[in-house]
Amino acid sequence: MPARSSRLALASLLTVALFFLFEYVARISPSLASTAMIADLGLSRAEFGLFSSLFFWVYAPMQIVVGLALDRWGARRFVLPAILSCSGGMMIVGAAPSALWADLGRLLTGFGASFAFVSALYVVNHWFAPQRFALLSGAVNAIGMLGTAMGAIWLTALIEAMGWRAVFTGTGIAGLAVLALAVVGLRDAPGAGDRVTHRSVRGSVLGPLAVILRDAQVWRVAIVGALGYMPVTVYGALWGNGELMADHALSAVRAETAVSMVFWGTAAGSVLWGAVSDRLGHRKWILAGGTLAAALAWSGVLFTAIGSVWAISALLFVAGLAGGVQMLSFAMAKEGQDRARAGTVTAFVNAIAIAAALIFQPLVGAILDATGGDYAAALAAVPICLALGALLTLTLREPDTPHFRAHRAARADRRAHRRAQRHARRNARHHAHRKG
Ligand SMILES: N[C@@H](Cc1c[nH]cn1)C(=O)NCC(=O)O
């Protein structure tokens, strides 16, 4: 890639990754200010729950719309207004005189945020070589996970010091800084959106979706991704603190620290397995092995009474690290598709995972209610889903892309070369022996 192009690629990736980080902070902020918001806006707990969940009710269905729009028209023209919507939404919540205004702000935040992750993967797909996709998409995911782990600490302290309204407004203003960066730094790659795709994708805008929905491999990969991601949303984002306090006798502060290890581990795993997979030219066996290892680590967390905060934190980190392999599902899904459908297929994989989170989070809650708070029984769903995910991975086809074929050919060459060397050495020894 020429120097100017590689600068544009890097600037575009950094910009959308920052947008993803910003939207992750926006997404988790209500959970950090629940008590203050409930008191200030006069909400019941149910009304507060609805306010917070409005984000996902618009975010999940928007995934497909975003994927289709990016494939058709490119990222830049959507990302700029999306950042504005996300920032504006946060500022409206910060200034909300009533619950209705807060709800409207939250809807706008979720709407804007729905463009971030898929746009980031879209930029990776169109600006970078295919053999970098798993590593760079893992890096994008890592940024979101780190945003959650660190944002929770910083925002909690800021909310205590300045109040929730100032923090929501300040986060919105930080979003405007991301917007300014995007105006300068985000460019559509040559070959992205309508410069090429629009001409090559004839017929209805929904065309790419129709192709994807008919592809059994895409469905299986999306389900594997959703099963691999559910521990993050179910344990990391919701029920983990309760489990650690009830079954491992940790204090609230220690439980919070230990749970954050899931996000640190997932961040590290997303990058590590992406790099390993791109390097080895394999996806399927790494995905199956990592998912199985995650099932074992989660079983250790859930079915033991480990009371040391260090030991349980280490185990949660390992569970996240192994589970970070779920990011390979995006690479596997898009590698079976034409480049012109990359946005739609990654959005579809993400939408299935978000939908699964919307099902599993209340399902675990319902099992907890039914069992009188038995966390091990309710959260057994986590290792079960992972084991099912590992099994389902075995039914997937290894992507057959030019760079994987080149990898396999190079490996076969190296093996043949080593065989020839061994043969030559044996012959030389044989001759020396006969002469002697
Ligand atoms: N890692 C993804 C979710 C996912 C989907 N399939 C496998 N993992 C993620 O973090 N998405 C961000 C989002 O919330 O959109």
GROMACS .gro file of N, CA and C in nm, residues 289-374:
model
  258
  289GLY      N    1  -1.109  -2.495   1.957
  289GLY     CA    2  -1.025  -2.520   2.074
  289GLY      C    3  -1.041  -2.411   2.179
  290GLY      N    4  -1.041  -2.284   2.134
  290GLY     CA    5  -1.055  -2.171   2.227
  290GLY      C    6  -1.190  -2.174   2.298
  291THR      N    7  -1.295  -2.207   2.222
  291THR     CA    8  -1.429  -2.208   2.281
  291THR      C    9  -1.440  -2.319   2.385
  292LEU      N   10  -1.380  -2.434   2.355
  292LEU     CA   11  -1.381  -2.545   2.452
  292LEU      C   12  -1.300  -2.508   2.577
  293ALA      N   13  -1.184  -2.447   2.556
  293ALA     CA   14  -1.103  -2.404   2.672
  293ALA      C   15  -1.180  -2.304   2.757
  294ALA      N   16  -1.255  -2.216   2.690
  294ALA     CA   17  -1.336  -2.117   2.765
  294ALA      C   18  -1.443  -2.189   2.847
  295ALA      N   19  -1.503  -2.294   2.789
  295ALA     CA   20  -1.607  -2.370   2.863
  295ALA      C   21  -1.546  -2.428   2.992
  296LEU      N   22  -1.424  -2.480   2.981
  296LEU     CA   23  -1.359  -2.541   3.098
  296LEU      C   24  -1.327  -2.434   3.203
  297ALA      N   25  -1.274  -2.320   3.157
  297ALA     CA   26  -1.240  -2.214   3.252
  297ALA      C   27  -1.365  -2.161   3.322
  298TRP      N   28  -1.474  -2.143   3.247
  298TRP     CA   29  -1.599  -2.096   3.308
  298TRP      C   30  -1.654  -2.198   3.407
  299SER      N   31  -1.636  -2.327   3.377
  299SER     CA   32  -1.682  -2.430   3.472
  299SER      C   33  -1.606  -2.414   3.603
  300GLY      N   34  -1.475  -2.384   3.592
  300GLY     CA   35  -1.394  -2.362   3.712
  300GLY      C   36  -1.446  -2.243   3.793
  301VAL      N   37  -1.491  -2.138   3.723
  301VAL     CA   38  -1.543  -2.021   3.794
  301VAL      C   39  -1.674  -2.056   3.863
  302LEU      N   40  -1.761  -2.125   3.791
  302LEU     CA   41  -1.900  -2.140   3.838
  302LEU      C   42  -1.921  -2.256   3.935
  303PHE      N   43  -1.840  -2.361   3.919
  303PHE     CA   44  -1.869  -2.482   3.999
  303PHE      C   45  -1.766  -2.505   4.110
  304THR      N   46  -1.688  -2.401   4.143
  304THR     CA   47  -1.599  -2.412   4.258
  304THR      C   48  -1.631  -2.297   4.352
  305ALA      N   49  -1.580  -2.307   4.475
  305ALA     CA   50  -1.608  -2.200   4.572
  305ALA      C   51  -1.480  -2.121   4.600
  306ILE      N   52  -1.392  -2.109   4.499
  306ILE     CA   53  -1.265  -2.036   4.518
  306ILE      C   54  -1.294  -1.901   4.586
  307GLY      N   55  -1.227  -1.874   4.696
  307GLY     CA   56  -1.256  -1.752   4.772
  307GLY      C   57  -1.148  -1.647   4.758
  308SER      N   58  -1.033  -1.684   4.699
  308SER     CA   59  -0.925  -1.585   4.684
  308SER      C   60  -0.958  -1.496   4.564
  309VAL      N   61  -0.955  -1.365   4.587
  309VAL     CA   62  -0.988  -1.272   4.479
  309VAL      C   63  -0.885  -1.282   4.366
  310TRP      N   64  -0.759  -1.314   4.403
  310TRP     CA   65  -0.654  -1.328   4.300
  310TRP      C   66  -0.680  -1.448   4.213
  311ALA      N   67  -0.713  -1.563   4.278
  311ALA     CA   68  -0.733  -1.687   4.201
  311ALA      C   69  -0.854  -1.674   4.110
  312ILE      N   70  -0.963  -1.618   4.163
  312ILE     CA   71  -1.085  -1.610   4.081
  312ILE      C   72  -1.066  -1.507   3.969
  313SER      N   73  -0.990  -1.399   3.999
  313SER     CA   74  -0.964  -1.299   3.895
  313SER      C   75  -0.880  -1.362   3.782
  314ALA      N   76  -0.780  -1.444   3.822
  314ALA     CA   77  -0.694  -1.507   3.722
  314ALA      C   78  -0.778  -1.600   3.634
  315LEU      N   79  -0.869  -1.675   3.698
  315LEU     CA   80  -0.953  -1.769   3.623
  315LEU      C   81  -1.047  -1.693   3.528
  316LEU      N   82  -1.100  -1.580   3.576
  316LEU     CA   83  -1.190  -1.501   3.490
  316LEU      C   84  -1.112  -1.441   3.372
  317PHE      N   85  -0.986  -1.403   3.398
  317PHE     CA   86  -0.904  -1.351   3.289
  317PHE      C   87  -0.882  -1.460   3.184
  318VAL      N   88  -0.851  -1.583   3.232
  318VAL     CA   89  -0.826  -1.694   3.139
  318VAL      C   90  -0.955  -1.726   3.060
  319ALA      N   91  -1.069  -1.723   3.130
  319ALA     CA   92  -1.196  -1.750   3.062
  319ALA      C   93  -1.219  -1.647   2.951
  320GLY      N   94  -1.191  -1.518   2.982
  320GLY     CA   95  -1.206  -1.413   2.881
  320GLY      C   96  -1.105  -1.431   2.768
  321LEU      N   97  -0.981  -1.464   2.807
  321LEU     CA   98  -0.874  -1.480   2.708
  321LEU      C   99  -0.910  -1.589   2.607
  322ALA      N  100  -0.952  -1.705   2.660
  322ALA     CA  101  -0.988  -1.816   2.570
  322ALA      C  102  -1.112  -1.778   2.489
  323GLY      N  103  -1.209  -1.713   2.556
  323GLY     CA  104  -1.335  -1.678   2.488
  323GLY      C  105  -1.318  -1.570   2.383
  324GLY      N  106  -1.208  -1.492   2.390
  324GLY     CA  107  -1.183  -1.388   2.290
  324GLY      C  108  -1.177  -1.444   2.149
  325VAL      N  109  -1.162  -1.574   2.141
  325VAL     CA  110  -1.154  -1.642   2.011
  325VAL      C  111  -1.284  -1.624   1.931
  326GLN      N  112  -1.396  -1.589   2.003
  326GLN     CA  113  -1.524  -1.571   1.931
  326GLN      C  114  -1.515  -1.467   1.820
  327MET      N  115  -1.416  -1.375   1.829
  327MET     CA  116  -1.406  -1.273   1.725
  327MET      C  117  -1.374  -1.333   1.589
  328LEU      N  118  -1.317  -1.456   1.588
  328LEU     CA  119  -1.286  -1.519   1.459
  328LEU      C  120  -1.414  -1.547   1.380
  329SER      N  121  -1.529  -1.547   1.450
  329SER     CA  122  -1.655  -1.574   1.378
  329SER      C  123  -1.678  -1.469   1.269
  330PHE      N  124  -1.635  -1.344   1.294
  330PHE     CA  125  -1.655  -1.240   1.192
  330PHE      C  126  -1.569  -1.271   1.068
  331ALA      N  127  -1.444  -1.310   1.093
  331ALA     CA  128  -1.357  -1.341   0.980
  331ALA      C  129  -1.412  -1.460   0.901
  332MET      N  130  -1.457  -1.562   0.975
  332MET     CA  131  -1.507  -1.682   0.906
  332MET      C  132  -1.633  -1.651   0.826
  333ALA      N  133  -1.717  -1.563   0.880
  333ALA     CA  134  -1.842  -1.530   0.809
  333ALA      C  135  -1.812  -1.453   0.681
  334LYS      N  136  -1.723  -1.355   0.692
  334LYS     CA  137  -1.704  -1.269   0.573
  334LYS      C  138  -1.615  -1.336   0.468
  335GLU      N  139  -1.532  -1.434   0.511
  335GLU     CA  140  -1.442  -1.496   0.414
  335GLU      C  141  -1.515  -1.588   0.315
  336GLY      N  142  -1.638  -1.625   0.349
  336GLY     CA  143  -1.713  -1.705   0.250
  336GLY      C  144  -1.793  -1.617   0.156
  337GLN      N  145  -1.781  -1.485   0.168
  337GLN     CA  146  -1.869  -1.395   0.093
  337GLN      C  147  -1.791  -1.304   0.000
  338ASP      N  148  -1.862  -1.253  -0.100
  338ASP     CA  149  -1.808  -1.149  -0.185
  338ASP      C  150  -1.779  -1.025  -0.099
  339ARG      N  151  -1.673  -0.950  -0.135
  339ARG     CA  152  -1.636  -0.831  -0.058
  339ARG      C  153  -1.753  -0.731  -0.049
  340ALA      N  154  -1.835  -0.728  -0.151
  340ALA     CA  155  -1.946  -0.632  -0.155
  340ALA      C  156  -2.053  -0.661  -0.050
  341ARG      N  157  -2.046  -0.780   0.014
  341ARG     CA  158  -2.145  -0.813   0.118
  341ARG      C  159  -2.082  -0.813   0.258
  342ALA      N  160  -1.957  -0.765   0.269
  342ALA     CA  161  -1.885  -0.775   0.398
  342ALA      C  162  -1.958  -0.702   0.510
  343GLY      N  163  -2.012  -0.581   0.480
  343GLY     CA  164  -2.082  -0.505   0.584
  343GLY      C  165  -2.205  -0.580   0.632
  344THR      N  166  -2.281  -0.631   0.537
  344THR     CA  167  -2.406  -0.698   0.574
  344THR      C  168  -2.378  -0.825   0.654
  345VAL      N  169  -2.278  -0.903   0.614
  345VAL     CA  170  -2.255  -1.030   0.682
  345VAL      C  171  -2.201  -1.007   0.824
  346THR      N  172  -2.112  -0.910   0.840
  346THR     CA  173  -2.060  -0.885   0.977
  346THR      C  174  -2.172  -0.828   1.065
  347ALA      N  175  -2.256  -0.742   1.005
  347ALA     CA  176  -2.369  -0.686   1.082
  347ALA      C  177  -2.465  -0.798   1.124
  348PHE      N  178  -2.485  -0.894   1.035
  348PHE     CA  179  -2.576  -1.005   1.067
  348PHE      C  180  -2.521  -1.088   1.184
  349VAL      N  181  -2.391  -1.118   1.178
  349VAL     CA  182  -2.328  -1.196   1.287
  349VAL      C  183  -2.341  -1.119   1.419
  350ASN      N  184  -2.321  -0.988   1.414
  350ASN     CA  185  -2.331  -0.907   1.535
  350ASN      C  186  -2.476  -0.902   1.585
  351ALA      N  187  -2.571  -0.889   1.492
  351ALA     CA  188  -2.713  -0.878   1.531
  351ALA      C  189  -2.758  -1.005   1.604
  352ILE      N  190  -2.712  -1.121   1.556
  352ILE     CA  191  -2.754  -1.247   1.621
  352ILE      C  192  -2.697  -1.252   1.764
  353ALA      N  193  -2.574  -1.203   1.780
  353ALA     CA  194  -2.513  -1.204   1.915
  353ALA      C  195  -2.585  -1.109   2.010
  354ILE      N  196  -2.625  -0.993   1.958
  354ILE     CA  197  -2.696  -0.895   2.044
  354ILE      C  198  -2.834  -0.952   2.080
  355ALA      N  199  -2.899  -1.015   1.980
  355ALA     CA  200  -3.031  -1.074   2.006
  355ALA      C  201  -3.018  -1.183   2.112
  356ALA      N  202  -2.911  -1.264   2.102
  356ALA     CA  203  -2.890  -1.371   2.202
  356ALA      C  204  -2.873  -1.311   2.340
  357ALA      N  205  -2.802  -1.197   2.348
  357ALA     CA  206  -2.783  -1.132   2.479
  357ALA      C  207  -2.918  -1.088   2.534
  358LEU      N  208  -3.004  -1.035   2.445
  358LEU     CA  209  -3.136  -0.989   2.491
  358LEU      C  210  -3.220  -1.106   2.542
  359ILE      N  211  -3.191  -1.227   2.492
  359ILE     CA  212  -3.266  -1.346   2.539
  359ILE      C  213  -3.201  -1.402   2.666
  360PHE      N  214  -3.067  -1.417   2.664
  360PHE     CA  215  -3.000  -1.487   2.775
  360PHE      C  216  -2.999  -1.406   2.905
  361GLN      N  217  -2.986  -1.274   2.894
  361GLN     CA  218  -2.980  -1.195   3.019
  361GLN      C  219  -3.105  -1.216   3.104
  362PRO      N  220  -3.227  -1.197   3.047
  362PRO     CA  221  -3.347  -1.222   3.131
  362PRO      C  222  -3.368  -1.370   3.161
  363LEU      N  223  -3.323  -1.459   3.070
  363LEU     CA  224  -3.342  -1.603   3.094
  363LEU      C  225  -3.267  -1.647   3.220
  364VAL      N  226  -3.143  -1.602   3.232
  364VAL     CA  227  -3.066  -1.636   3.352
  364VAL      C  228  -3.134  -1.576   3.475
  365GLY      N  229  -3.187  -1.455   3.461
  365GLY     CA  230  -3.260  -1.394   3.572
  365GLY      C  231  -3.381  -1.478   3.612
  366ALA      N  232  -3.452  -1.529   3.511
  366ALA     CA  233  -3.571  -1.610   3.540
  366ALA      C  234  -3.530  -1.740   3.611
  367ILE      N  235  -3.417  -1.802   3.569
  367ILE     CA  236  -3.373  -1.926   3.636
  367ILE      C  237  -3.331  -1.893   3.780
  368LEU      N  238  -3.268  -1.777   3.798
  368LEU     CA  239  -3.230  -1.736   3.934
  368LEU      C  240  -3.354  -1.723   4.022
  369ASP      N  241  -3.458  -1.659   3.969
  369ASP     CA  242  -3.583  -1.645   4.046
  369ASP      C  243  -3.641  -1.783   4.078
  370ALA      N  244  -3.642  -1.870   3.976
  370ALA     CA  245  -3.706  -2.002   3.994
  370ALA      C  246  -3.629  -2.090   4.092
  371THR      N  247  -3.496  -2.071   4.100
  371THR     CA  248  -3.415  -2.158   4.186
  371THR      C  249  -3.381  -2.092   4.320
  372GLY      N  250  -3.443  -1.979   4.346
  372GLY     CA  251  -3.415  -1.910   4.473
  372GLY      C  252  -3.272  -1.857   4.478
  373GLY      N  253  -3.219  -1.811   4.364
  373GLY     CA  254  -3.087  -1.747   4.362
  373GLY      C  255  -2.971  -1.844   4.350
  374ASP      N  256  -2.993  -1.959   4.284
  374ASP     CA  257  -2.884  -2.056   4.265
  374ASP      C  258  -2.802  -2.016   4.141
   0.00000   0.00000   0.00000
